[in-house]
Structures are given as C-alpha cells and as structure tokens.
mmCIF file of C-alpha atoms (C1' of nucleotides) in Angstrom:
data_model
loop_
_atom_site.group_PDB
_atom_site.id
_atom_site.type_symbol
_atom_site.label_atom_id
_atom_site.label_comp_id
_atom_site.label_asym_id
_atom_site.label_seq_id
_atom_site.Cartn_x
_atom_site.Cartn_y
_atom_site.Cartn_z
ATOM 1 C CA MET A 91 -35.875 129.635 -138.199
ATOM 2 C CA SER A 92 -34.826 131.187 -134.932
ATOM 3 C CA GLU A 93 -31.938 133.570 -135.081
ATOM 4 C CA ASP A 94 -29.578 131.485 -133.023
ATOM 5 C CA ASP A 95 -30.433 128.331 -134.881
ATOM 6 C CA THR A 96 -27.368 126.168 -134.972
ATOM 7 C CA SER A 97 -27.725 123.370 -137.435
ATOM 8 C CA VAL A 98 -25.805 120.163 -136.947
ATOM 9 C CA GLU A 99 -23.602 120.475 -139.986
ATOM 10 C CA GLU A 100 -22.734 124.098 -139.556
ATOM 11 C CA LEU A 101 -21.087 124.725 -136.230
ATOM 12 C CA PRO A 102 -20.337 128.360 -135.629
ATOM 13 C CA GLU A 103 -16.539 127.886 -135.474
ATOM 14 C CA PRO A 104 -15.650 130.975 -133.485
ATOM 15 C CA ALA A 105 -13.605 133.235 -135.732
ATOM 16 C CA LEU A 106 -10.115 133.720 -134.415
ATOM 17 C CA PRO A 107 -9.134 137.185 -133.283
ATOM 18 C CA ALA A 108 -6.781 139.000 -135.633
ATOM 19 C CA SER A 109 -3.861 138.711 -133.219
ATOM 20 C CA GLN A 110 -4.033 134.920 -133.362
ATOM 21 C CA LEU A 111 -4.181 135.003 -137.129
ATOM 22 C CA HIS A 112 -1.139 137.251 -137.160
ATOM 23 C CA ALA A 113 0.614 134.678 -134.997
ATOM 24 C CA PHE A 114 -0.148 131.996 -137.575
ATOM 25 C CA ALA A 115 1.149 134.262 -140.326
ATOM 26 C CA GLU A 116 4.393 134.730 -138.454
ATOM 27 C CA LEU A 117 4.737 131.031 -137.707
ATOM 28 C CA LEU A 118 4.258 130.302 -141.388
ATOM 29 C CA PHE A 119 6.954 132.822 -142.239
ATOM 30 C CA PHE A 120 9.473 131.313 -139.829
ATOM 31 C CA ALA A 121 8.551 127.742 -140.767
ATOM 32 C CA TYR A 122 9.060 128.413 -144.449
ATOM 33 C CA ARG A 123 12.278 130.307 -143.777
ATOM 34 C CA ASP A 124 13.779 127.332 -141.968
ATOM 35 C CA PHE A 125 12.276 124.777 -144.344
ATOM 36 C CA THR A 126 14.212 126.340 -147.205
ATOM 37 C CA GLY A 127 17.276 127.031 -145.091
ATOM 38 C CA ASP A 128 18.752 123.521 -145.082
ATOM 39 C CA PRO A 129 18.899 122.996 -148.846
ATOM 40 C CA ASP A 130 20.085 126.574 -149.361
ATOM 41 C CA ILE A 131 23.304 125.708 -147.563
ATOM 42 C CA ILE A 132 23.897 122.586 -149.668
ATOM 43 C CA LEU A 133 23.107 124.474 -152.875
ATOM 44 C CA LYS A 134 25.877 126.954 -152.186
ATOM 45 C CA ASP A 135 28.473 124.191 -152.487
ATOM 46 C CA PHE A 136 27.218 123.520 -156.000
ATOM 47 C CA GLY A 137 27.015 127.153 -157.049
ATOM 48 C CA PHE A 138 23.248 126.839 -157.270
ATOM 49 C CA GLY A 139 20.415 128.785 -155.707
ATOM 50 C CA ARG A 140 16.887 128.153 -154.590
ATOM 51 C CA ALA A 141 15.638 128.559 -158.134
ATOM 52 C CA HIS A 142 17.712 125.579 -159.223
ATOM 53 C CA HIS A 143 16.321 123.575 -156.350
ATOM 54 C CA ARG A 144 12.750 124.257 -157.381
ATOM 55 C CA VAL A 145 13.390 123.240 -160.964
ATOM 56 C CA LEU A 146 15.309 120.126 -159.993
ATOM 57 C CA HIS A 147 12.646 119.134 -157.503
ATOM 58 C CA PHE A 148 9.810 119.213 -159.985
ATOM 59 C CA VAL A 149 11.818 117.609 -162.777
ATOM 60 C CA ASN A 150 12.814 114.847 -160.384
ATOM 61 C CA ARG A 151 9.418 114.276 -158.818
ATOM 62 C CA HIS A 152 7.495 114.628 -162.073
ATOM 63 C CA SER A 153 9.980 113.526 -164.645
ATOM 64 C CA GLY A 154 8.949 113.830 -168.251
ATOM 65 C CA LEU A 155 7.178 117.149 -167.752
ATOM 66 C CA ARG A 156 7.333 119.793 -170.418
ATOM 67 C CA VAL A 157 8.944 123.193 -170.118
ATOM 68 C CA ALA A 158 5.475 124.723 -170.324
ATOM 69 C CA ASP A 159 4.358 122.645 -167.323
ATOM 70 C CA LEU A 160 7.286 123.887 -165.319
ATOM 71 C CA LEU A 161 6.524 127.501 -166.198
ATOM 72 C CA ASP A 162 2.965 126.960 -165.068
ATOM 73 C CA ILE A 163 3.997 125.374 -161.781
ATOM 74 C CA LEU A 164 6.646 127.895 -160.871
ATOM 75 C CA ASN A 165 4.752 130.972 -162.037
ATOM 76 C CA ILE A 166 7.843 132.565 -163.512
ATOM 77 C CA THR A 167 8.754 133.719 -166.987
ATOM 78 C CA LYS A 168 10.352 131.605 -169.660
ATOM 79 C CA GLN A 169 13.481 133.724 -169.471
ATOM 80 C CA SER A 170 13.883 133.248 -165.727
ATOM 81 C CA LEU A 171 13.399 129.532 -166.018
ATOM 82 C CA SER A 172 15.691 129.305 -169.016
ATOM 83 C CA ARG A 173 18.625 130.702 -167.097
ATOM 84 C CA VAL A 174 18.602 128.121 -164.334
ATOM 85 C CA LEU A 175 17.387 125.244 -166.492
ATOM 86 C CA LYS A 176 20.236 125.799 -168.907
ATOM 87 C CA GLN A 177 22.757 125.553 -166.099
ATOM 88 C CA LEU A 178 21.197 122.347 -164.814
ATOM 89 C CA ILE A 179 21.299 120.855 -168.311
ATOM 90 C CA ASP A 180 24.818 122.064 -169.104
ATOM 91 C CA GLN A 181 26.127 120.613 -165.860
ATOM 92 C CA GLY A 182 24.447 117.278 -166.383
ATOM 93 C CA TYR A 183 21.683 117.335 -163.773
ATOM 94 C CA VAL A 184 18.775 117.372 -166.223
ATOM 95 C CA THR A 185 18.316 116.044 -169.742
ATOM 96 C CA GLN A 186 15.799 116.829 -172.437
ATOM 97 C CA LYS A 187 14.022 114.502 -174.827
ATOM 98 C CA ALA A 188 11.798 115.492 -177.711
ATOM 99 C CA GLY A 189 8.156 114.621 -177.106
ATOM 100 C CA ALA A 190 6.961 111.426 -178.796
ATOM 101 C CA SER A 191 3.666 112.742 -180.113
ATOM 102 C CA ASP A 192 4.706 116.393 -180.486
ATOM 103 C CA ARG A 193 8.367 116.753 -181.234
ATOM 104 C CA ARG A 194 8.388 120.469 -180.417
ATOM 105 C CA GLU A 195 8.001 119.611 -176.744
ATOM 106 C CA ARG A 196 11.119 119.099 -174.676
ATOM 107 C CA LEU A 197 10.404 116.613 -171.945
ATOM 108 C CA LEU A 198 12.621 117.021 -168.915
ATOM 109 C CA TYR A 199 14.245 114.181 -167.003
ATOM 110 C CA PRO A 200 16.718 114.113 -164.140
ATOM 111 C CA THR A 201 20.012 112.348 -164.768
ATOM 112 C CA GLU A 202 21.459 110.029 -162.140
ATOM 113 C CA ARG A 203 23.468 112.970 -160.976
ATOM 114 C CA GLY A 204 20.313 115.060 -160.825
ATOM 115 C CA LYS A 205 18.465 112.418 -158.851
ATOM 116 C CA ALA A 206 21.330 112.226 -156.389
ATOM 117 C CA LEU A 207 21.380 115.980 -155.832
ATOM 118 C CA ALA A 208 17.592 116.128 -155.553
ATOM 119 C CA ALA A 209 17.665 113.411 -152.917
ATOM 120 C CA ARG A 210 20.397 115.158 -151.003
ATOM 121 C CA LEU A 211 18.500 118.445 -151.033
ATOM 122 C CA ALA A 212 15.234 116.794 -150.070
ATOM 123 C CA ALA A 213 16.647 114.726 -147.223
ATOM 124 C CA PRO A 214 16.787 117.422 -144.529
ATOM 125 C CA GLN A 215 13.420 118.762 -145.633
ATOM 126 C CA LEU A 216 11.765 115.363 -145.381
ATOM 127 C CA ILE A 217 13.283 114.784 -141.963
ATOM 128 C CA ARG A 218 11.987 118.148 -140.830
ATOM 129 C CA LEU A 219 8.553 117.469 -142.277
ATOM 130 C CA ARG A 220 8.320 114.023 -140.745
ATOM 131 C CA GLY A 221 9.202 115.414 -137.364
ATOM 132 C CA ALA A 222 6.721 118.240 -137.660
ATOM 133 C CA LEU A 223 3.914 115.931 -138.770
ATOM 134 C CA GLN A 224 4.636 113.666 -135.853
ATOM 135 C CA ALA A 225 4.446 116.666 -133.557
ATOM 136 C CA ALA A 226 1.051 117.417 -135.055
ATOM 137 C CA GLY A 227 -0.273 113.909 -134.481
ATOM 138 C CA LEU A 228 -2.201 111.535 -136.651
ATOM 139 C CA GLU A 229 -5.379 113.546 -137.096
ATOM 140 C CA GLY A 230 -3.327 116.678 -137.371
ATOM 141 C CA GLU A 231 -1.857 115.322 -140.551
ATOM 142 C CA ALA A 232 -5.175 115.413 -142.359
ATOM 143 C CA ALA A 233 -5.963 118.814 -140.896
ATOM 144 C CA ILE A 234 -2.654 120.187 -142.090
ATOM 145 C CA ARG A 235 -3.320 118.877 -145.550
ATOM 146 C CA ARG A 236 -6.711 120.579 -145.587
ATOM 147 C CA PHE A 237 -5.141 123.756 -144.226
ATOM 148 C CA LEU A 238 -2.402 123.900 -146.844
ATOM 149 C CA GLU A 239 -4.804 123.108 -149.667
ATOM 150 C CA ALA A 240 -7.156 125.835 -148.509
ATOM 151 C CA MET A 241 -4.280 128.306 -148.447
ATOM 152 C CA ILE A 242 -3.849 127.827 -152.185
ATOM 153 C CA ASN A 243 -5.771 129.994 -154.627
ATOM 154 C CA ALA A 244 -9.059 128.208 -155.293
ATOM 155 C CA GLU A 245 -8.577 128.305 -159.041
ATOM 156 C CA ASP A 246 -5.191 126.591 -158.754
ATOM 157 C CA ARG A 247 -6.285 123.779 -156.459
ATOM 158 C CA PRO A 248 -7.174 121.280 -159.177
ATOM 159 C CA LYS A 249 -3.837 121.863 -160.850
ATOM 160 C CA VAL A 250 -1.989 121.472 -157.553
ATOM 161 C CA SER A 251 -3.935 118.327 -156.695
ATOM 162 C CA ALA A 252 -2.897 116.858 -160.004
ATOM 163 C CA ILE A 253 0.697 117.585 -159.078
ATOM 164 C CA THR A 254 0.699 116.390 -155.496
ATOM 165 C CA ASN A 255 -1.459 113.312 -156.199
ATOM 166 C CA PRO A 256 0.176 112.337 -159.436
ATOM 167 C CA THR A 257 -1.610 110.076 -161.860
ATOM 168 C CA PRO A 258 1.333 108.596 -163.709
ATOM 169 C CA LEU A 259 0.988 109.683 -167.309
ATOM 170 C CA PRO A 260 2.360 107.638 -170.144
ATOM 171 C CA GLY A 261 5.971 108.681 -170.429
ATOM 172 C CA THR A 262 6.367 109.466 -166.752
ATOM 173 C CA HIS A 263 7.269 106.861 -164.216
ATOM 174 C CA ALA A 264 6.286 106.573 -160.575
ATOM 175 C CA ASP A 265 9.106 106.823 -158.094
ATOM 176 C CA LYS A 266 9.804 103.960 -155.793
ATOM 177 C CA ASP A 267 8.504 104.723 -152.371
ATOM 178 C CA GLU A 268 11.518 104.721 -150.191
ATOM 179 C CA THR A 269 11.661 106.196 -146.741
ATOM 180 C CA VAL A 270 14.547 108.577 -146.411
ATOM 181 C CA MET B 495 11.056 93.800 -122.608
ATOM 182 C CA SER B 496 9.687 91.986 -125.570
ATOM 183 C CA GLU B 497 10.743 93.286 -128.951
ATOM 184 C CA ASP B 498 7.321 94.437 -130.050
ATOM 185 C CA ASP B 499 6.587 96.074 -126.740
ATOM 186 C CA THR B 500 4.366 99.047 -127.403
ATOM 187 C CA SER B 501 4.067 101.249 -124.391
ATOM 188 C CA VAL B 502 0.976 103.312 -123.821
ATOM 189 C CA GLU B 503 2.544 106.718 -124.160
ATOM 190 C CA GLU B 504 4.582 105.915 -127.248
ATOM 191 C CA LEU B 505 2.358 104.904 -130.113
ATOM 192 C CA PRO B 506 4.300 103.857 -133.163
ATOM 193 C CA GLU B 507 2.958 106.632 -135.428
ATOM 194 C CA PRO B 508 3.602 104.960 -138.762
ATOM 195 C CA ALA B 509 6.215 106.994 -140.611
ATOM 196 C CA LEU B 510 4.857 108.473 -143.799
ATOM 197 C CA PRO B 511 6.311 107.217 -147.046
ATOM 198 C CA ALA B 512 8.608 109.677 -148.778
ATOM 199 C CA SER B 513 6.106 110.342 -151.556
ATOM 200 C CA GLN B 514 3.567 111.663 -149.044
ATOM 201 C CA LEU B 515 6.177 113.856 -147.450
ATOM 202 C CA HIS B 516 7.067 115.219 -150.868
ATOM 203 C CA ALA B 517 3.399 116.024 -151.360
ATOM 204 C CA PHE B 518 3.428 118.025 -148.134
ATOM 205 C CA ALA B 519 6.558 119.827 -149.269
ATOM 206 C CA GLU B 520 4.872 120.795 -152.515
ATOM 207 C CA LEU B 521 1.686 121.883 -150.767
ATOM 208 C CA LEU B 522 3.755 124.084 -148.493
ATOM 209 C CA PHE B 523 5.469 125.610 -151.503
ATOM 210 C CA PHE B 524 2.190 126.425 -153.256
ATOM 211 C CA ALA B 525 0.542 127.609 -150.052
ATOM 212 C CA TYR B 526 3.353 130.012 -149.297
ATOM 213 C CA ARG B 527 3.482 131.178 -152.893
ATOM 214 C CA ASP B 528 -0.175 132.181 -152.799
ATOM 215 C CA PHE B 529 -0.024 133.491 -149.243
ATOM 216 C CA THR B 530 2.537 136.071 -150.319
ATOM 217 C CA GLY B 531 0.886 136.679 -153.681
ATOM 218 C CA ASP B 532 -1.931 138.950 -152.492
ATOM 219 C CA PRO B 533 0.194 141.562 -150.723
ATOM 220 C CA ASP B 534 2.767 141.459 -153.514
ATOM 221 C CA ILE B 535 0.191 142.917 -155.871
ATOM 222 C CA ILE B 536 -0.727 145.725 -153.481
ATOM 223 C CA LEU B 537 2.934 146.483 -152.800
ATOM 224 C CA LYS B 538 3.569 147.137 -156.471
ATOM 225 C CA ASP B 539 1.208 150.121 -156.366
ATOM 226 C CA PHE B 540 3.406 151.646 -153.690
ATOM 227 C CA GLY B 541 6.698 150.855 -155.357
ATOM 228 C CA PHE B 542 7.521 148.463 -152.548
ATOM 229 C CA GLY B 543 8.518 144.809 -152.510
ATOM 230 C CA ARG B 544 8.120 141.854 -150.214
ATOM 231 C CA ALA B 545 11.072 143.012 -148.161
ATOM 232 C CA HIS B 546 9.226 146.208 -147.254
ATOM 233 C CA HIS B 547 6.216 144.162 -146.257
ATOM 234 C CA ARG B 548 8.227 142.023 -143.874
ATOM 235 C CA VAL B 549 9.781 145.038 -142.199
ATOM 236 C CA LEU B 550 6.508 146.915 -141.962
ATOM 237 C CA HIS B 551 4.749 143.857 -140.585
ATOM 238 C CA PHE B 552 7.148 143.355 -137.712
ATOM 239 C CA VAL B 553 7.423 147.050 -136.923
ATOM 240 C CA ASN B 554 3.653 147.261 -136.881
ATOM 241 C CA ARG B 555 2.987 144.113 -134.871
ATOM 242 C CA HIS B 556 5.882 144.634 -132.477
ATOM 243 C CA SER B 557 6.274 148.348 -132.410
ATOM 244 C CA GLY B 558 9.147 149.710 -130.416
ATOM 245 C CA LEU B 559 11.540 146.981 -131.475
ATOM 246 C CA ARG B 560 15.156 147.794 -132.149
ATOM 247 C CA VAL B 561 16.952 147.549 -135.456
ATOM 248 C CA ALA B 562 18.964 144.671 -134.007
ATOM 249 C CA ASP B 563 15.754 142.786 -133.190
ATOM 250 C CA LEU B 564 14.588 143.185 -136.734
ATOM 251 C CA LEU B 565 17.886 141.904 -138.099
ATOM 252 C CA ASP B 566 17.594 138.905 -135.852
ATOM 253 C CA ILE B 567 14.025 138.177 -136.902
ATOM 254 C CA LEU B 568 14.557 138.591 -140.609
ATOM 255 C CA ASN B 569 17.942 136.876 -140.738
ATOM 256 C CA ILE B 570 19.330 139.408 -143.191
ATOM 257 C CA THR B 571 22.261 141.790 -143.085
ATOM 258 C CA LYS B 572 22.215 145.305 -141.777
ATOM 259 C CA GLN B 573 22.842 146.634 -145.261
ATOM 260 C CA SER B 574 19.907 144.770 -146.760
ATOM 261 C CA LEU B 575 17.583 145.931 -144.013
ATOM 262 C CA SER B 576 18.877 149.459 -144.203
ATOM 263 C CA ARG B 577 17.905 149.806 -147.828
ATOM 264 C CA VAL B 578 14.235 149.041 -147.318
ATOM 265 C CA LEU B 579 13.960 150.538 -143.845
ATOM 266 C CA LYS B 580 15.306 153.830 -145.125
ATOM 267 C CA GLN B 581 12.653 153.976 -147.803
ATOM 268 C CA LEU B 582 9.913 153.228 -145.278
ATOM 269 C CA ILE B 583 11.212 155.972 -143.003
ATOM 270 C CA ASP B 584 11.759 158.513 -145.787
ATOM 271 C CA GLN B 585 8.260 157.967 -147.087
ATOM 272 C CA GLY B 586 6.688 158.282 -143.674
ATOM 273 C CA TYR B 587 5.593 154.727 -142.930
ATOM 274 C CA VAL B 588 7.954 154.150 -140.020
ATOM 275 C CA THR B 589 9.524 156.464 -137.451
ATOM 276 C CA GLN B 590 12.472 156.058 -135.152
ATOM 277 C CA LYS B 591 12.895 157.092 -131.538
ATOM 278 C CA ALA B 592 16.062 156.916 -129.492
ATOM 279 C CA GLY B 593 15.881 154.288 -126.758
ATOM 280 C CA ALA B 594 15.110 155.615 -123.271
ATOM 281 C CA SER B 595 17.711 153.616 -121.371
ATOM 282 C CA ASP B 596 20.227 153.259 -124.193
ATOM 283 C CA ARG B 597 20.130 156.190 -126.535
ATOM 284 C CA ARG B 598 22.137 154.375 -129.216
ATOM 285 C CA GLU B 599 19.142 152.195 -129.903
ATOM 286 C CA ARG B 600 16.657 153.312 -132.499
ATOM 287 C CA LEU B 601 13.244 152.033 -131.594
ATOM 288 C CA LEU B 602 10.967 151.592 -134.579
ATOM 289 C CA TYR B 603 7.315 152.577 -134.687
ATOM 290 C CA PRO B 604 4.758 152.592 -137.468
ATOM 291 C CA THR B 605 3.170 155.928 -138.327
ATOM 292 C CA GLU B 606 -0.560 156.149 -138.934
ATOM 293 C CA ARG B 607 0.245 155.800 -142.594
ATOM 294 C CA GLY B 608 2.349 152.741 -141.838
ATOM 295 C CA LYS B 609 -0.415 151.178 -139.776
ATOM 296 C CA ALA B 610 -2.860 151.738 -142.587
ATOM 297 C CA LEU B 611 -0.618 150.103 -145.180
ATOM 298 C CA ALA B 612 0.181 147.213 -142.842
ATOM 299 C CA ALA B 613 -3.511 146.603 -142.302
ATOM 300 C CA ARG B 614 -4.217 146.729 -145.997
ATOM 301 C CA LEU B 615 -1.442 144.254 -146.746
ATOM 302 C CA ALA B 616 -2.471 141.939 -143.937
ATOM 303 C CA ALA B 617 -6.169 141.913 -144.781
ATOM 304 C CA PRO B 618 -6.132 139.390 -147.639
ATOM 305 C CA GLN B 619 -3.653 137.223 -145.765
ATOM 306 C CA LEU B 620 -5.817 137.128 -142.661
ATOM 307 C CA ILE B 621 -8.872 136.285 -144.723
ATOM 308 C CA ARG B 622 -6.959 133.477 -146.398
ATOM 309 C CA LEU B 623 -5.663 132.198 -143.082
ATOM 310 C CA ARG B 624 -9.048 132.314 -141.436
ATOM 311 C CA GLY B 625 -10.569 130.347 -144.270
ATOM 312 C CA ALA B 626 -7.803 127.792 -144.231
ATOM 313 C CA LEU B 627 -8.014 127.333 -140.473
ATOM 314 C CA GLN B 628 -11.732 126.840 -140.758
ATOM 315 C CA ALA B 629 -11.136 124.223 -143.413
ATOM 316 C CA ALA B 630 -8.794 122.489 -140.992
ATOM 317 C CA GLY B 631 -11.337 122.443 -138.187
ATOM 318 C CA LEU B 632 -11.100 123.271 -134.533
ATOM 319 C CA GLU B 633 -8.661 120.601 -133.440
ATOM 320 C CA GLY B 634 -6.742 121.074 -136.633
ATOM 321 C CA GLU B 635 -5.916 124.558 -135.489
ATOM 322 C CA ALA B 636 -3.859 123.314 -132.572
ATOM 323 C CA ALA B 637 -2.269 120.649 -134.732
ATOM 324 C CA ILE B 638 -1.265 123.233 -137.311
ATOM 325 C CA ARG B 639 0.300 125.358 -134.640
ATOM 326 C CA ARG B 640 2.309 122.386 -133.388
ATOM 327 C CA PHE B 641 3.265 121.530 -136.966
ATOM 328 C CA LEU B 642 4.484 125.017 -137.812
ATOM 329 C CA GLU B 643 6.370 125.352 -134.548
ATOM 330 C CA ALA B 644 8.073 122.022 -135.131
ATOM 331 C CA MET B 645 9.092 123.128 -138.621
ATOM 332 C CA ILE B 646 11.151 125.912 -137.066
ATOM 333 C CA ASN B 647 14.770 125.281 -136.094
ATOM 334 C CA ALA B 648 14.734 124.019 -132.520
ATOM 335 C CA GLU B 649 17.210 126.628 -131.348
ATOM 336 C CA ASP B 650 15.014 129.439 -132.682
ATOM 337 C CA ARG B 651 11.755 128.248 -131.171
ATOM 338 C CA PRO B 652 12.028 130.173 -127.905
ATOM 339 C CA LYS B 653 12.772 133.341 -129.830
ATOM 340 C CA VAL B 654 9.850 132.759 -132.174
ATOM 341 C CA SER B 655 7.511 131.984 -129.294
ATOM 342 C CA ALA B 656 8.474 135.257 -127.724
ATOM 343 C CA ILE B 657 7.523 136.966 -130.958
ATOM 344 C CA THR B 658 4.262 135.187 -131.691
ATOM 345 C CA ASN B 659 3.081 135.200 -128.062
ATOM 346 C CA PRO B 660 4.200 138.682 -127.217
ATOM 347 C CA THR B 661 4.670 139.739 -123.639
ATOM 348 C CA PRO B 662 4.176 143.464 -123.949
ATOM 349 C CA LEU B 663 7.447 145.059 -122.965
ATOM 350 C CA PRO B 664 7.624 148.522 -121.484
ATOM 351 C CA GLY B 665 7.693 150.828 -124.448
ATOM 352 C CA THR B 666 5.678 148.529 -126.690
ATOM 353 C CA HIS B 667 1.944 148.554 -126.692
ATOM 354 C CA ALA B 668 -0.461 145.728 -127.342
ATOM 355 C CA ASP B 669 -2.636 146.080 -130.400
ATOM 356 C CA LYS B 670 -6.344 146.177 -130.050
ATOM 357 C CA ASP B 671 -7.820 142.862 -131.005
ATOM 358 C CA GLU B 672 -9.998 143.663 -133.906
ATOM 359 C CA THR B 673 -11.297 141.120 -136.321
ATOM 360 C CA VAL B 674 -10.514 142.110 -139.886
ATOM 361 C "C1'" DT C 1137 38.635 159.996 -117.502
ATOM 362 C "C1'" DG C 1138 39.851 157.689 -121.570
ATOM 363 C "C1'" DG C 1139 39.852 153.685 -124.445
ATOM 364 C "C1'" DA C 1140 37.281 149.551 -125.979
ATOM 365 C "C1'" DT C 1141 32.907 148.102 -127.244
ATOM 366 C "C1'" DT C 1142 28.339 148.434 -129.083
ATOM 367 C "C1'" DA C 1143 24.244 150.080 -132.023
ATOM 368 C "C1'" DT C 1144 23.473 152.038 -136.017
ATOM 369 C "C1'" DG C 1145 24.207 154.034 -140.505
ATOM 370 C "C1'" DT C 1146 26.477 154.315 -144.967
ATOM 371 C "C1'" DC C 1147 29.310 153.715 -149.345
ATOM 372 C "C1'" DA C 1148 30.605 150.736 -153.005
ATOM 373 C "C1'" DG C 1149 30.193 146.768 -155.532
ATOM 374 C "C1'" DC C 1150 28.754 141.972 -156.556
ATOM 375 C "C1'" DC C 1151 25.369 138.152 -157.342
ATOM 376 C "C1'" DA C 1152 20.901 135.661 -157.938
ATOM 377 C "C1'" DT C 1153 16.679 135.789 -159.747
ATOM 378 C "C1'" DG C 1154 12.749 138.010 -161.001
ATOM 379 C "C1'" DT C 1155 10.750 141.201 -164.929
ATOM 380 C "C1'" DT C 1156 9.531 143.062 -170.133
ATOM 381 C "C1'" DG C 1157 10.018 143.139 -175.073
ATOM 382 C "C1'" DA C 1158 11.530 141.465 -179.374
ATOM 383 C "C1'" DC C 1159 12.993 137.946 -182.220
ATOM 384 C "C1'" DT C 1160 14.309 133.024 -184.130
ATOM 385 C "C1'" DT C 1161 13.670 128.178 -185.036
ATOM 386 C "C1'" DA C 1162 11.347 124.060 -185.656
ATOM 387 C "C1'" DA C 1163 7.217 121.427 -185.618
ATOM 388 C "C1'" DT C 1164 2.321 121.127 -185.989
ATOM 389 C "C1'" DG C 1165 -2.311 121.641 -187.833
ATOM 390 C "C1'" DC C 1166 -5.570 122.940 -191.026
ATOM 391 C "C1'" DG D 988 1.499 126.572 -197.596
ATOM 392 C "C1'" DC D 989 0.567 129.547 -193.911
ATOM 393 C "C1'" DA D 990 -0.823 130.524 -189.107
ATOM 394 C "C1'" DT D 991 0.025 128.814 -184.714
ATOM 395 C "C1'" DT D 992 2.586 126.774 -181.071
ATOM 396 C "C1'" DA D 993 6.738 125.158 -178.025
ATOM 397 C "C1'" DA D 994 10.869 126.451 -176.996
ATOM 398 C "C1'" DG D 995 15.168 129.137 -176.957
ATOM 399 C "C1'" DT D 996 17.724 133.474 -177.018
ATOM 400 C "C1'" DC D 997 19.376 138.414 -176.612
ATOM 401 C "C1'" DA D 998 19.275 142.700 -174.197
ATOM 402 C "C1'" DA D 999 18.126 145.536 -170.518
ATOM 403 C "C1'" DC D 1000 16.398 146.400 -166.085
ATOM 404 C "C1'" DA D 1001 14.712 145.965 -160.838
ATOM 405 C "C1'" DT D 1002 14.744 143.861 -156.373
ATOM 406 C "C1'" DG D 1003 16.877 142.277 -152.615
ATOM 407 C "C1'" DG D 1004 20.205 139.288 -150.917
ATOM 408 C "C1'" DC D 1005 25.536 139.450 -149.934
ATOM 409 C "C1'" DT D 1006 30.664 141.144 -148.414
ATOM 410 C "C1'" DG D 1007 33.966 144.546 -146.869
ATOM 411 C "C1'" DA D 1008 35.236 148.831 -145.066
ATOM 412 C "C1'" DC D 1009 34.447 152.667 -142.482
ATOM 413 C "C1'" DA D 1010 31.920 156.648 -139.567
ATOM 414 C "C1'" DT D 1011 29.373 158.243 -135.612
ATOM 415 C "C1'" DA D 1012 27.573 158.384 -131.245
ATOM 416 C "C1'" DA D 1013 26.629 156.325 -126.922
ATOM 417 C "C1'" DT D 1014 27.870 153.205 -123.387
ATOM 418 C "C1'" DC D 1015 30.739 150.490 -120.401
ATOM 419 C "C1'" DC D 1016 34.559 149.624 -117.769
ATOM 420 C "C1'" DA D 1017 39.328 149.629 -115.919
#
DNA sequence: TGGATTATGTCAGCCATGTTGACTTAATGC
DNA sequence: GCATTAAGTCAACATGGCTGACATAATCCA
C-alpha cells in the first residue's frame, strides 16, 4: 500500500481546526441556552423549574416508566428526583400506579393536567426545532441526528436509542402523532 | 395560481411529525448532558463548577473582553458572575487590566495557568465534537451549523455570530490555530 | 467645573437543584 | 423465613442562579 492510498470508503475528511470546533461548542451552548429558555419562562408561572420540566417530559413521552428508569435517564440521585416528583404528584400533574407484575414498582403516568402542561412547555421548543431543521434542509436532518447521537457517550447510545425510538412496551401507550 | 402550485425555490419540506421532533429534543438533551460531562469531572479536581468553565472559556477564547460583555454572553447577573470570576482571579487563572480608552472597564485575560486549564477542559469536548462532526459527514457540518444558528433566538444571532466568527478587535489577539 | 451617568464591585439573603449518608417500608425471590 | 430490591424519607450541605441596596471610580455633558 502506498502511503497516500485513499480507499473509496475512507475519505480523509480533513480534520477541522480547533478554532472551528470551538465555534461549534459555542453555538451548541447558545442553542441549548435558548432552547431551554422558552419553557423556563412558562415554568415560572407554575412555580416550577427546569427539573420539573425534565421529569414531566419523560413521564409524558414515556408514560408508565418506573422511578428507576427516570433516575437512569436523568442521571440524578433519588433524593433530587424525589423532591420535584413529589411536587408534581401532589399538585396533580403525575400519578403513580403499582406495577402489575412487580407491585414494588411505581409506574408513572401524566394526568390530563400533566399532559396539558407538557404540551404547553413543548410547543415553543417544537416550533423552534422545526424551524431549525428546516433551516438545515432535508439531508441535514439525518446529519444532525447522526451528529447528536455521536455526541452521546458511546455506552449510553443503546439506552438513548431505546428512548428516542420507543418500542411501545406492554403497559405504555404510543402517543398520537399530532403536529403542534 | 393553482392551489397546489409548487414553485421551484420553495419546496414543501414535509413538516416532521411531533414525535420525531420530540426525539430530536431528547437527543439534544442527552448530547448536551454528555458534552458537559467530561469537563465537569475535571473541574471537580480544581474545586470549580460549570460556571467557572463558562467564564474561563470565554475569557480564554475572547481575551480582552469586558465584564459587561461576559454578562451579556452568559445571560446571568453581575452578582452571579462576580462570585465565580473572583475565584478565578484570586486563584490566578484570569487577570484584569483597565481599559485603554475607558479606564472604568476591566478587560479580562487568561493567565498561562488559565490557558492551560481552559485547554485541558476543552480537550475532551473538542475530541467529542470532532468525532460527532465526522459522523455527520462533510455536508452535514454545514447543515449542523445552520441548525444550531437557527436554534438561537433570532435577535441574538448577530451577537452570537460576532462571537463565533471573531473579528479580532484591537486589544484582543487571535489564537493560534492548533489542532488538539 | 460639577452633577448625572456608567462600569464595576460588593454585601446580604433567598431559592432551586444538585450531592452524600443513613434509615424505613413493602414486596419479591429463593 | 431471610436476603434483596424498589421506593420513599430525613438531614445536611454545595453550587450557582436570583433580587435589592449601596460604594467607588471614571466618564460625559451642560
């Protein structure tokens, strides 16, 4: 093999200079800052914070999940979760149901009220995302998906895939696919 | 004009169903979580937090900026910034210099020590970004840039562009473009 | 020149949300 | 029947946001 052999399937892909990578890092910072900014404002009116939003989101999108699942997804301690989860339950946004096969498990479901708040919080984020994906273009969409997946720790990717491409488990139900 | 007139320059771009947008939202959450995870671990060894990282990053990448610039970039209060900035200054990671034209301004510069820590914190993030951009492919790179820019509040985009595509101002100096 | 404004710093206190460690309760599994 | 597991709880602490009030020094302007 010659030294500058360039096989078909392995294009050299010129590595970006550090300054460009730094620019991407900064863009990601600002993008995430604004992505979370819209719901933050709404949450204030309810006396909730971003932590409540995260819990409500996952309970709403993946209803019937266990407390342990939520801990695993959010990467926080039981005590941290407990604080916000309790408030969501006490105020009627989330309900618990004992697991059918293992009655120690507490399966989490959004109430109607919870679904309504989740939808309201998600709305500006989905609008923002739709606009940004349109700005990226059709092929960009797939590239962005690959990019975001590759940003995730390799060992967590299967877990995340299971979450973002949900296989409806018995006990969970698929959401209707409405456009916001 | 007929109702289903589809002009050349305005392809319909089928709107994604909400469930796909939710998947992107979750991917962004996990991606950002892991993107910040690496430096968080390093920061612990120094008794610093993510707030210190943000300050050090911008001081390092845009040295010579004013306190007011930093407040504007980070979207936090003077008092919040002051707490972490003071620690960075006291411990010799950042220095201040009175502005040449307006001596009320305190221009911020990283020390050698600050540059070293910034580089160490950035290293795993740049590696992660480079890998993710490679996964996205060459054209993906441009799409991702458009996507991230479009995720930012429209009114902030000029400001952010000025930051990510820096025009070296008098008093600032461009960093050497080393690959990490 | 003197008063208003501006850039920055600081004190005090509050809130949200993360952490660790220890312990309880109820259900499960062997 | 006893160890393990899922979940909840109590207490204490750290980080990093926030508001409000005020101080200092430099600048700007009438």
